[in-house]
mmCIF file of C-alpha atoms in Angstrom:
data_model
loop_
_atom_site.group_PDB
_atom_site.id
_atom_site.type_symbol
_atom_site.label_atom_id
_atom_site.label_comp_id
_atom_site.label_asym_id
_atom_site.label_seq_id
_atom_site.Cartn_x
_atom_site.Cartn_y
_atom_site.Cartn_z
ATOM 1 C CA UNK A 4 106.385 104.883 130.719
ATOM 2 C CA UNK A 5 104.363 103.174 133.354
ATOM 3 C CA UNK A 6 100.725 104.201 134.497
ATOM 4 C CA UNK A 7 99.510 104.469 138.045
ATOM 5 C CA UNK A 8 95.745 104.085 138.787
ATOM 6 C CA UNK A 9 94.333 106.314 141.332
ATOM 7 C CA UNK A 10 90.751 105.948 142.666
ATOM 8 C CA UNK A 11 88.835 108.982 143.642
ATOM 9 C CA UNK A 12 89.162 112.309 141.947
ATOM 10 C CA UNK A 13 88.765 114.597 144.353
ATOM 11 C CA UNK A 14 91.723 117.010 145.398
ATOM 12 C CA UNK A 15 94.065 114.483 146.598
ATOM 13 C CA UNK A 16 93.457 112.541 143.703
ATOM 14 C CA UNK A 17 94.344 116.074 141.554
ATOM 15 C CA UNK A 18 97.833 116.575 143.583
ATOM 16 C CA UNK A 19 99.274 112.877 142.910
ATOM 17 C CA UNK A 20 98.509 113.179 139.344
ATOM 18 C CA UNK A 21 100.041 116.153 139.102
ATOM 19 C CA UNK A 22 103.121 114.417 141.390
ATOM 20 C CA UNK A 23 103.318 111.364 139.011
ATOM 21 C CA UNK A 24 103.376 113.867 135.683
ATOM 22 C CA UNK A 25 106.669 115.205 136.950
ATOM 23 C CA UNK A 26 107.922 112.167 136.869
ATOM 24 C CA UNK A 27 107.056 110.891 133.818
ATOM 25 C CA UNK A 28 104.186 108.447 134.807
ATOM 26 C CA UNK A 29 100.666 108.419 133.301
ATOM 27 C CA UNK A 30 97.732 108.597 135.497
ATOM 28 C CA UNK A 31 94.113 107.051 135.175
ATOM 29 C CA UNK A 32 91.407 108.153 137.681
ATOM 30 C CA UNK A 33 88.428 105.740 138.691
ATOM 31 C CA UNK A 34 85.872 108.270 139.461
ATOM 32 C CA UNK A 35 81.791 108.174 138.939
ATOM 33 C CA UNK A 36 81.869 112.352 138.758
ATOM 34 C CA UNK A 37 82.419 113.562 135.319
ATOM 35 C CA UNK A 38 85.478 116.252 134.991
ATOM 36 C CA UNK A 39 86.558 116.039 138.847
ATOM 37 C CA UNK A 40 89.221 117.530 139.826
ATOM 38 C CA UNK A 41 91.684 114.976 139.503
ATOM 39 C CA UNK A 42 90.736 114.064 136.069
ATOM 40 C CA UNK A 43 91.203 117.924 134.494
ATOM 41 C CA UNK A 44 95.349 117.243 134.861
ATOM 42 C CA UNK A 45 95.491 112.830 134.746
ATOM 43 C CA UNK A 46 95.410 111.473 131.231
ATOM 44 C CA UNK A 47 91.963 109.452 131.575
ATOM 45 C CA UNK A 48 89.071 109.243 133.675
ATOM 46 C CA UNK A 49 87.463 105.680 133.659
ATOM 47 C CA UNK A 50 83.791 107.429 134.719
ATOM 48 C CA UNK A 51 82.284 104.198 136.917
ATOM 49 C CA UNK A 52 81.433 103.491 140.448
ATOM 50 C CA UNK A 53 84.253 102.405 142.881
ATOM 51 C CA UNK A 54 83.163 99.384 142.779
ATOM 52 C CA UNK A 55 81.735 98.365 139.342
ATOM 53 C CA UNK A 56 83.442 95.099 138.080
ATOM 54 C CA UNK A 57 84.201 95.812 134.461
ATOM 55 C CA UNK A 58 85.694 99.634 135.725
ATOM 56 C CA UNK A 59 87.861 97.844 137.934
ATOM 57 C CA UNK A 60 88.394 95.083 135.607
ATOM 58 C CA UNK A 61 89.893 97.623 132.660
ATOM 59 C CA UNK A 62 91.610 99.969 135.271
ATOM 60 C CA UNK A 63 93.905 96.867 136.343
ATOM 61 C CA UNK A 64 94.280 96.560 132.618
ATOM 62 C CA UNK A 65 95.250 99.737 131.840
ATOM 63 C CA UNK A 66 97.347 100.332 134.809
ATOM 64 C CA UNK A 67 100.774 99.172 136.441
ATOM 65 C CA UNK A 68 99.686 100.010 140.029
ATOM 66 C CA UNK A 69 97.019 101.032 141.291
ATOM 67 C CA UNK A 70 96.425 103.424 144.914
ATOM 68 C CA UNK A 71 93.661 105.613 146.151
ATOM 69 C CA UNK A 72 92.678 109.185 147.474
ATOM 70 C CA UNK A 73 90.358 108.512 150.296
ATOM 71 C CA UNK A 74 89.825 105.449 153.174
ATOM 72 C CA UNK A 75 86.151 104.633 152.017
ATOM 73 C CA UNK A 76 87.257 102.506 149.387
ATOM 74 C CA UNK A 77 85.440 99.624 149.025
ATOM 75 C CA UNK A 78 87.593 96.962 150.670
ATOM 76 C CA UNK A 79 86.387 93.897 147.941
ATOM 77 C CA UNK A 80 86.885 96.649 144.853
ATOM 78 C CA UNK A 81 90.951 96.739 146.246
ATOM 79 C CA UNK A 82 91.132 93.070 147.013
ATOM 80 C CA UNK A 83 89.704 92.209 143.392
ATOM 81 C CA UNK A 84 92.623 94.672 141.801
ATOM 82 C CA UNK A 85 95.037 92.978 144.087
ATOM 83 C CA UNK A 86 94.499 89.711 142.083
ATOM 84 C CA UNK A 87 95.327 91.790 139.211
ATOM 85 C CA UNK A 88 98.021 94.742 139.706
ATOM 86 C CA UNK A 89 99.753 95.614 143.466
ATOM 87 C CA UNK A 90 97.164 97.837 145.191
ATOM 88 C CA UNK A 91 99.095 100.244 147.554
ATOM 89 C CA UNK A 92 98.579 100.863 149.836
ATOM 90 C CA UNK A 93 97.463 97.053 151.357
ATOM 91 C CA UNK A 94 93.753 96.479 150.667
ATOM 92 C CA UNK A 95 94.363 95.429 154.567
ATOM 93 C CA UNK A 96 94.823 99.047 155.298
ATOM 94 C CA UNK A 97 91.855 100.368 154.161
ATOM 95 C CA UNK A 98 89.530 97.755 156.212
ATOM 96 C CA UNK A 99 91.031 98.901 159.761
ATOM 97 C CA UNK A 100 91.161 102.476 158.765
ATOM 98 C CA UNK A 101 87.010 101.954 157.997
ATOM 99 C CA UNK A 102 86.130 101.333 161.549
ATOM 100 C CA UNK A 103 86.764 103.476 164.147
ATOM 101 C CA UNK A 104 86.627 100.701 166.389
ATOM 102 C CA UNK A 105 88.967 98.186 164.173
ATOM 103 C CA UNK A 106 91.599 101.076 163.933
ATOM 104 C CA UNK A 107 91.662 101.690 167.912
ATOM 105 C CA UNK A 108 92.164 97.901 168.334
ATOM 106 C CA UNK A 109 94.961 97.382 165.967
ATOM 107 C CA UNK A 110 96.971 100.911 167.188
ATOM 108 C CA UNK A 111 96.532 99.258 170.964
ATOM 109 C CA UNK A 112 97.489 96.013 169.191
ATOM 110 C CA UNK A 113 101.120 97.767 168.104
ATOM 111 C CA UNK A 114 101.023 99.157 171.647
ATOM 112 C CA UNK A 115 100.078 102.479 170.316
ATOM 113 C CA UNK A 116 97.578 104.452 173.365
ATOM 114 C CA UNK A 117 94.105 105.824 172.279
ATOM 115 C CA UNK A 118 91.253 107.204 173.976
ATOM 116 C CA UNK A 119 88.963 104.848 175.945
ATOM 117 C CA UNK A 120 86.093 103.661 173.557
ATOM 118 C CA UNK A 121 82.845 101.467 173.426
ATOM 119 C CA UNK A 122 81.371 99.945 170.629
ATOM 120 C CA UNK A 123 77.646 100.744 170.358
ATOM 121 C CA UNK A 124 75.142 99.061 168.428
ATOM 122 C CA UNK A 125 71.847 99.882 170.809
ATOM 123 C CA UNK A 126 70.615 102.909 172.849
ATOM 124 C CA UNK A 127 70.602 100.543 175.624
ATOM 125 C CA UNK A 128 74.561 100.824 175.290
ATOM 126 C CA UNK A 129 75.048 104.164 174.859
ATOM 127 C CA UNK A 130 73.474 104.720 177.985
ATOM 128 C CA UNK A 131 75.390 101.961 179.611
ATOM 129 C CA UNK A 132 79.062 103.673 177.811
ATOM 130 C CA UNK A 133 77.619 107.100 179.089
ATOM 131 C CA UNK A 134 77.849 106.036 182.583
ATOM 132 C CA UNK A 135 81.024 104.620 182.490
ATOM 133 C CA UNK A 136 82.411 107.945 181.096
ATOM 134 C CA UNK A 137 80.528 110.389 183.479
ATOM 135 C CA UNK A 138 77.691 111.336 180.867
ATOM 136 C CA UNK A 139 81.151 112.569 178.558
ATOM 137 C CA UNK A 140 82.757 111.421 175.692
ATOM 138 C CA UNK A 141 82.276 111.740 171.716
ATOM 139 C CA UNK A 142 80.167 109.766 169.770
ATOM 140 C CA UNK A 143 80.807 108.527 166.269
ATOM 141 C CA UNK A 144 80.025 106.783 163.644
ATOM 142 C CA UNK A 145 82.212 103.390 163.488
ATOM 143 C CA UNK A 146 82.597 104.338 159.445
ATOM 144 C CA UNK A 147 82.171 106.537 156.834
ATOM 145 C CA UNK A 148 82.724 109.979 159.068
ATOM 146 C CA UNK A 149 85.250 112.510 158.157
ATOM 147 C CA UNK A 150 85.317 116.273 158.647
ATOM 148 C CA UNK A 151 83.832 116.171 161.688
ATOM 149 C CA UNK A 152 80.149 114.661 160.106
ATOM 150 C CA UNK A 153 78.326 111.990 161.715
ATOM 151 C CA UNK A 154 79.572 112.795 165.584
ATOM 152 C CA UNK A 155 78.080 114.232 168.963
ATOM 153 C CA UNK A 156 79.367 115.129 171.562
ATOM 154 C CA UNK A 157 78.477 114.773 175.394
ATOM 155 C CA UNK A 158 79.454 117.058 177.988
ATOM 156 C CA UNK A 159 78.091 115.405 181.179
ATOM 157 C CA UNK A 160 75.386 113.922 182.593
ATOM 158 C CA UNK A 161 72.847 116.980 181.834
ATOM 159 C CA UNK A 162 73.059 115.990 178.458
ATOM 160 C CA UNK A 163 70.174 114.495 177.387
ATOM 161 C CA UNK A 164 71.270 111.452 175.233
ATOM 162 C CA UNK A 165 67.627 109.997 174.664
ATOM 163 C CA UNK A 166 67.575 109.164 170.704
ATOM 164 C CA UNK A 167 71.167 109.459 169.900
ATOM 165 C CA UNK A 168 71.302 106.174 168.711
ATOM 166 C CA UNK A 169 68.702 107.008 166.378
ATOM 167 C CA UNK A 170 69.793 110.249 165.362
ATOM 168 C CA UNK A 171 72.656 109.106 163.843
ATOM 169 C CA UNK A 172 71.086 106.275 161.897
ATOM 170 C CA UNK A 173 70.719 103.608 163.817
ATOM 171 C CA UNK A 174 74.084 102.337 162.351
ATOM 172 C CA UNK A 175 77.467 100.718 164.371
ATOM 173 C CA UNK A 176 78.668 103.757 166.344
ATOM 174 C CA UNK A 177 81.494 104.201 169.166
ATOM 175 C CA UNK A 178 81.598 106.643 172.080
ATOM 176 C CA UNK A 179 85.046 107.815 173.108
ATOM 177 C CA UNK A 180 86.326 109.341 176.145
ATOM 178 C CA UNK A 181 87.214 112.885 176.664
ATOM 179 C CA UNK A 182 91.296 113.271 176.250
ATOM 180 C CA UNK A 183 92.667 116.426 178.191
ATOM 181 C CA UNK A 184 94.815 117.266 175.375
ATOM 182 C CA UNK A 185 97.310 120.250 174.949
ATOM 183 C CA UNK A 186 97.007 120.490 171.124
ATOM 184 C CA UNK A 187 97.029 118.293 167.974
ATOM 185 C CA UNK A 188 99.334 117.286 165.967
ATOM 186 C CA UNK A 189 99.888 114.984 162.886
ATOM 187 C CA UNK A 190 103.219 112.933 161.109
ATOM 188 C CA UNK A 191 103.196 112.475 157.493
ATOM 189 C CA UNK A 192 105.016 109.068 157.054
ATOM 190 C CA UNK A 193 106.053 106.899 154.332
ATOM 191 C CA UNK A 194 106.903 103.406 153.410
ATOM 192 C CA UNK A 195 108.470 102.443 149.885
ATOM 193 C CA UNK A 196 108.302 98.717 148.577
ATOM 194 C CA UNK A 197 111.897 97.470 149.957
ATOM 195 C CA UNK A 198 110.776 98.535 153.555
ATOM 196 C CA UNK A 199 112.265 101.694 153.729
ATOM 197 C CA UNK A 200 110.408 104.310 156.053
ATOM 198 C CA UNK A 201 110.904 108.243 155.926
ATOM 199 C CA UNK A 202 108.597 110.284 158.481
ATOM 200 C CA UNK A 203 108.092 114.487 157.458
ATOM 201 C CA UNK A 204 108.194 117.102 160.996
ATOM 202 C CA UNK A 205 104.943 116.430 162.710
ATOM 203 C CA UNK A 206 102.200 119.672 162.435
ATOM 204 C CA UNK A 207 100.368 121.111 164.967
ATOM 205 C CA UNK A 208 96.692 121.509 163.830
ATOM 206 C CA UNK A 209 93.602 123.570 164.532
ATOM 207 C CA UNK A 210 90.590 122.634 163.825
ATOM 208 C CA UNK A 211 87.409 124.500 163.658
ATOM 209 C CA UNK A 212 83.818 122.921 163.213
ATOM 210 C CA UNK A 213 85.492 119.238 162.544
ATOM 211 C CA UNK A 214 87.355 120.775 159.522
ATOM 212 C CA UNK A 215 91.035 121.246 159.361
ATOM 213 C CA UNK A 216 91.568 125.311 159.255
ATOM 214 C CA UNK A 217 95.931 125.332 160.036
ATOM 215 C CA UNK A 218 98.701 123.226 159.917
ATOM 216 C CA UNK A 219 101.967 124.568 161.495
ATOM 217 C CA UNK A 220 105.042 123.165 161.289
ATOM 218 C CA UNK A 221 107.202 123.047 163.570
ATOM 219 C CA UNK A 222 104.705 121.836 165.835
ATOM 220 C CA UNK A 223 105.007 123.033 169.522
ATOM 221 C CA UNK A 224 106.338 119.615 171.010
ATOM 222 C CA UNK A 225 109.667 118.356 172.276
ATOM 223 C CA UNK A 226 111.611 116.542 170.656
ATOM 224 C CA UNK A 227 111.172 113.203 172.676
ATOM 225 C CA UNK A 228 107.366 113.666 171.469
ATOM 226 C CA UNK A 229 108.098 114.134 167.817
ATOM 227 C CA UNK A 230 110.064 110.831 168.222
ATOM 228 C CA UNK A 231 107.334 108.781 169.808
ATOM 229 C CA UNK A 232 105.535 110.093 166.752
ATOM 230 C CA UNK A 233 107.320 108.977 164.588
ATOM 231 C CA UNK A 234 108.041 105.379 166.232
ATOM 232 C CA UNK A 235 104.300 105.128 166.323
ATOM 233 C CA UNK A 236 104.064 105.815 162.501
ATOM 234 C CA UNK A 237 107.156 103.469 161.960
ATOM 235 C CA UNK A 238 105.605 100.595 164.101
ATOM 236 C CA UNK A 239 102.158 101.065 161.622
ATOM 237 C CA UNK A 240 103.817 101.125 158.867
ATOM 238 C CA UNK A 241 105.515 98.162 159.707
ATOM 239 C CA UNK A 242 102.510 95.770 160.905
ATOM 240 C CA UNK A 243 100.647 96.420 157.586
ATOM 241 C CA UNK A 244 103.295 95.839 155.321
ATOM 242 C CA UNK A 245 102.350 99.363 153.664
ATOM 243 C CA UNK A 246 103.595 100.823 151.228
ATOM 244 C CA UNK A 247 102.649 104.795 150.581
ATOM 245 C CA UNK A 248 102.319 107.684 152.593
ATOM 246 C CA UNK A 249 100.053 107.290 155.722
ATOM 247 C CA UNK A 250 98.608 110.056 157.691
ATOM 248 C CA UNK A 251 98.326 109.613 162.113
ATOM 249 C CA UNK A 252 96.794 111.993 164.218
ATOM 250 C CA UNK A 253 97.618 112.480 167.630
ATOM 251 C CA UNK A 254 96.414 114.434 170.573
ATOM 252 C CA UNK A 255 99.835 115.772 172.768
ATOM 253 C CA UNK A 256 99.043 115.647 176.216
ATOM 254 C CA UNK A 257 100.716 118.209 178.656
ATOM 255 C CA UNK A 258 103.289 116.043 179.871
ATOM 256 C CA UNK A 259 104.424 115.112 176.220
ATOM 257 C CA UNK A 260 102.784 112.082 175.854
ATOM 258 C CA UNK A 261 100.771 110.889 173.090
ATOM 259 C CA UNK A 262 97.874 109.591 172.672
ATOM 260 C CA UNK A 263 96.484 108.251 168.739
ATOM 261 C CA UNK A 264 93.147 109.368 167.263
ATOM 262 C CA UNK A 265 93.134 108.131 163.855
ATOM 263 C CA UNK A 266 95.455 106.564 160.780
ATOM 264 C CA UNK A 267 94.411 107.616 157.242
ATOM 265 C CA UNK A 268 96.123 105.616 154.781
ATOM 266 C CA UNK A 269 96.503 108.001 151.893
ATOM 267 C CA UNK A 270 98.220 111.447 151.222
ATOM 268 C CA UNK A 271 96.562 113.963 154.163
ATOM 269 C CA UNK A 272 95.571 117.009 154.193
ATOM 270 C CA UNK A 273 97.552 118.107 157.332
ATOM 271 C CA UNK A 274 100.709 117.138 154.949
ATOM 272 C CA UNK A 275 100.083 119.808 152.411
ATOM 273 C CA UNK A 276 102.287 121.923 153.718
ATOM 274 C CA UNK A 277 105.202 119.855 152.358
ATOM 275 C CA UNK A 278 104.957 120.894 148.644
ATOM 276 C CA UNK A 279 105.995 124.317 150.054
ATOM 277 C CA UNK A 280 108.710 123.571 152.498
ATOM 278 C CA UNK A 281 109.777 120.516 151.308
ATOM 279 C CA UNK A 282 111.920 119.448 147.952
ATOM 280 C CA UNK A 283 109.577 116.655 147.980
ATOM 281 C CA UNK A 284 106.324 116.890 149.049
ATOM 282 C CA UNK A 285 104.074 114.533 150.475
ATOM 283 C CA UNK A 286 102.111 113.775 146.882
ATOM 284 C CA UNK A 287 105.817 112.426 144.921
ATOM 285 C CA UNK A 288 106.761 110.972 148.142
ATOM 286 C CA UNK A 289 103.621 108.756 148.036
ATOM 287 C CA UNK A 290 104.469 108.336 143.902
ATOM 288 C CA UNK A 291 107.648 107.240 144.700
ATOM 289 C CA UNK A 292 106.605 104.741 147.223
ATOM 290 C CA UNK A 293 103.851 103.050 144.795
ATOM 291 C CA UNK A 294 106.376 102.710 142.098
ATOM 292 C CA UNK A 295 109.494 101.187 143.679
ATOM 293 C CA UNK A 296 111.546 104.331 143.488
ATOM 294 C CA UNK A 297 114.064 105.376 146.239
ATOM 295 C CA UNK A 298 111.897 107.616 149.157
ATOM 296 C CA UNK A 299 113.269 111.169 149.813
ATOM 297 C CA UNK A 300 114.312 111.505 153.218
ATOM 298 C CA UNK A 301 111.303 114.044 154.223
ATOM 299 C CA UNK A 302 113.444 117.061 155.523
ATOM 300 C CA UNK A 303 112.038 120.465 155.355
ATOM 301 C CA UNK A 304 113.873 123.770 154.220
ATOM 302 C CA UNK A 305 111.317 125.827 155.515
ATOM 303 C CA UNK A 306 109.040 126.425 158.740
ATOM 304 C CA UNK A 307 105.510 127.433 157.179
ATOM 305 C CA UNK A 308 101.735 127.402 158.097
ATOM 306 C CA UNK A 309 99.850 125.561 155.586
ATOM 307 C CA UNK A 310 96.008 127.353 155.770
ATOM 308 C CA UNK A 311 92.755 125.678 153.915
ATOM 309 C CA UNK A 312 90.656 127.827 151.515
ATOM 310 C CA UNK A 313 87.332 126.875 152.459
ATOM 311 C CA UNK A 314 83.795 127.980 151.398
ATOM 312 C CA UNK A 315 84.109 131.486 150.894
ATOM 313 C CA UNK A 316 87.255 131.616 151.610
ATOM 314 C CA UNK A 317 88.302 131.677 148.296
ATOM 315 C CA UNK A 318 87.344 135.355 147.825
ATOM 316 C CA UNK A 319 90.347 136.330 149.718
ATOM 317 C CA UNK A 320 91.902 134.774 146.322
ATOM 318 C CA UNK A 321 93.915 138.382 145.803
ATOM 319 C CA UNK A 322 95.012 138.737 149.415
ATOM 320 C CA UNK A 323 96.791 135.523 148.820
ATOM 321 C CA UNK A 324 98.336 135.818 145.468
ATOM 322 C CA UNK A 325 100.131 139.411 146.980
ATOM 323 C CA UNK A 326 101.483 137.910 150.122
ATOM 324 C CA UNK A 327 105.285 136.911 149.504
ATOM 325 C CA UNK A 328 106.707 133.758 150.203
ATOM 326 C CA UNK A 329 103.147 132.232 149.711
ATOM 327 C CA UNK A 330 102.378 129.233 147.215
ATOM 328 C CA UNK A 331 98.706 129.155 146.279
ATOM 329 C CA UNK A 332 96.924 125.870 145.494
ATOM 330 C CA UNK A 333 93.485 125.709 144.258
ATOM 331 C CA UNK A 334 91.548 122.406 143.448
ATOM 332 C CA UNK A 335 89.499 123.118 140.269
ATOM 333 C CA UNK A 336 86.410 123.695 142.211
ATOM 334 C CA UNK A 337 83.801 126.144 140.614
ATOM 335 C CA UNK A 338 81.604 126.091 143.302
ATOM 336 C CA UNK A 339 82.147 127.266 146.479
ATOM 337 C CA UNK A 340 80.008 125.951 149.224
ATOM 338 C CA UNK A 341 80.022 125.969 152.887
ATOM 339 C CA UNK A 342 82.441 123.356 154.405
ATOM 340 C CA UNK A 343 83.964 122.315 150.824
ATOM 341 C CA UNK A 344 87.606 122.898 150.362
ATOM 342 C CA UNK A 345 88.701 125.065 147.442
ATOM 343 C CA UNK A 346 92.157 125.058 147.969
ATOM 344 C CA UNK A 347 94.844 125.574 150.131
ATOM 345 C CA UNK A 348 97.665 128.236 150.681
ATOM 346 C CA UNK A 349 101.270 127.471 152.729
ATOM 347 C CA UNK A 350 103.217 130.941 153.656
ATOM 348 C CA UNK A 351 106.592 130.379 154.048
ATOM 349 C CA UNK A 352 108.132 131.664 157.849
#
């Protein structure tokens, strides 16, 4: 029996473990909180920092492979396993996925459209970018942001922006235009070690207060759209030699274009909705992938609407469990706060 590392142990971290299980691999989490949720159902917890030499030292001895939960890996903690064990995905993955503006040059690089941006490192930039956008446009931390933290937005020139720069630390940030888009949508792609590459239907998400609330599948697109999503995940895939399952984000413009908003290389939450309408879900898919076996082909059996439990949310527990055609997935969270995800629940169409 082989064992797959996993660093992180939050909920993603939780679903491959319980992926890998089911097919007979071991799983070791690298995780500095003591019983997280990925550790209560993985056979060991190595309880460290991401980046503590001697953690990472006996995960690549414990371990065949080793892959991750979340983007804001330390790059030089997966490039020192790579000398060791196969990190996958590519340690190369996580550094442009860590910088907005890195990630926005290498999806124009594979010819892939984004919203304008400008990187700013001064007030005396923003100001500058501001102009050039009309007083509009978001602005973002270059790294570490997720869940709609570390962002403001600008709505025109009445905006004041004095002290923006500031008020969000002072630190690398990038201002991007406004896109006029129709909705968002995602593609849950994979890549298995002999190049293979199987894409899941592409969801249509909402979104409210930076956090993902719905994911419906099928999205509201044409099909010529879901294509160019899925040669835009392909031609990813392809340029960083990954290996896993990636998550891209799109906004759909109203005449069917697209136009990319960020790559997260690791399972996604917008793919969720695969364990329920799927034979194989997102979380095997990406266990597959890491461990040289064959890659399912992604088809769905079922349209669905994949919901998150967030915050309170999880009070409406029993409204859940009594709804048919509904699979319930909770995260092993005892505390419920506002903006944490508790679980998730996909009904069935």
């Amino acid at each position: 029996m082989r064992t797959i590392g996993i660093i992180g142990g939050g909920q993603l971290g939780r679903m491959l473990a319980m992926a890998a299980a089911r097919l007979n691999f071991r799983t070791i989490i690298l995780e500095p909180q003591v019983d997280c949720p990925a550790a209560q159902v993985a056979n060991g917890q190595i309880v460290a920092a991401y980046d503590d030499p001697a953690a990472l030292e006996r995960l690549a001895a414990e371990c065949d492979v080793v892959t991750y939960e979340f983007e804001n890996v330390p790059v030089s903690a997966a490039e020192m396993l790579a000398r060791a064990r196969p990190v996958y995905p590519p340690p190369k993955a996580l550094a442009v996925s860590q910088d907005r503006v890195s990630e926005k040059q290498f999806l124009n690089g594979c010819g892939i459209e984004t919203a304008r941006f400008h990187a700013i490192d001064s007030q005396e930039q923003l100001e500058q970018a501001l102009a050039d956008f009309s007083g509009k446009g978001v602005l973002k931390t270059r790294r570490l942001g997720y869940d709609g933290k570390g962002q403001r937005v600008f709505k025109g020139a009445s905006d004041n922006a004095t002290g923006a720069y500031a008020a969000l630390g002072g630190v690398p940030l990038v201002l991007e235009s406004f896109v006029a888009f129709e909705r968002e949508i995602s593609i849950i792609a994979a890549r298995g070690t002999d190049g293979t590459i199987a894409c899941y239907d592409p969801a249509e998400n909402i979104h409210r207060q930076g956090i993902l609330h719905t994911s419906t599948v099928p999205a509201s697109i044409n099909e010529a759209t879901a294509e160019a999503a899925r040669l835009a995940a392909t031609a990813i895939l392809t340029a960083l030699g990954y290996v896993g399952v990636i998550g891209v984000e799109f906004f759909a413009l109203a005449d069917g274009t697209l136009i990319a908003n960020e790559i997260a290389p690791r399972v996604h939450n917008s793919g969720h909705w695969t364990e329920a309408a799927c034979v194989v879900s997102q979380f095997e898919q990406h266990i597959r992938a890491v461990a040289g076996l064959p890659l399912s082909d992604g088809a769905r059996h079922s349209d669905c609407v994949m919901q998150n439990l967030i915050g309170d949310d999880i009070d409406d527990l029993p409204v859940w469990l009594a709804k048919p055609n509904t699979l319930v997935h909770l995260y092993g969270k005892t505390e419920a706060r506002p903006g944490r995800k508790m679980g998730h629940v996909t009904w069935l169409a």
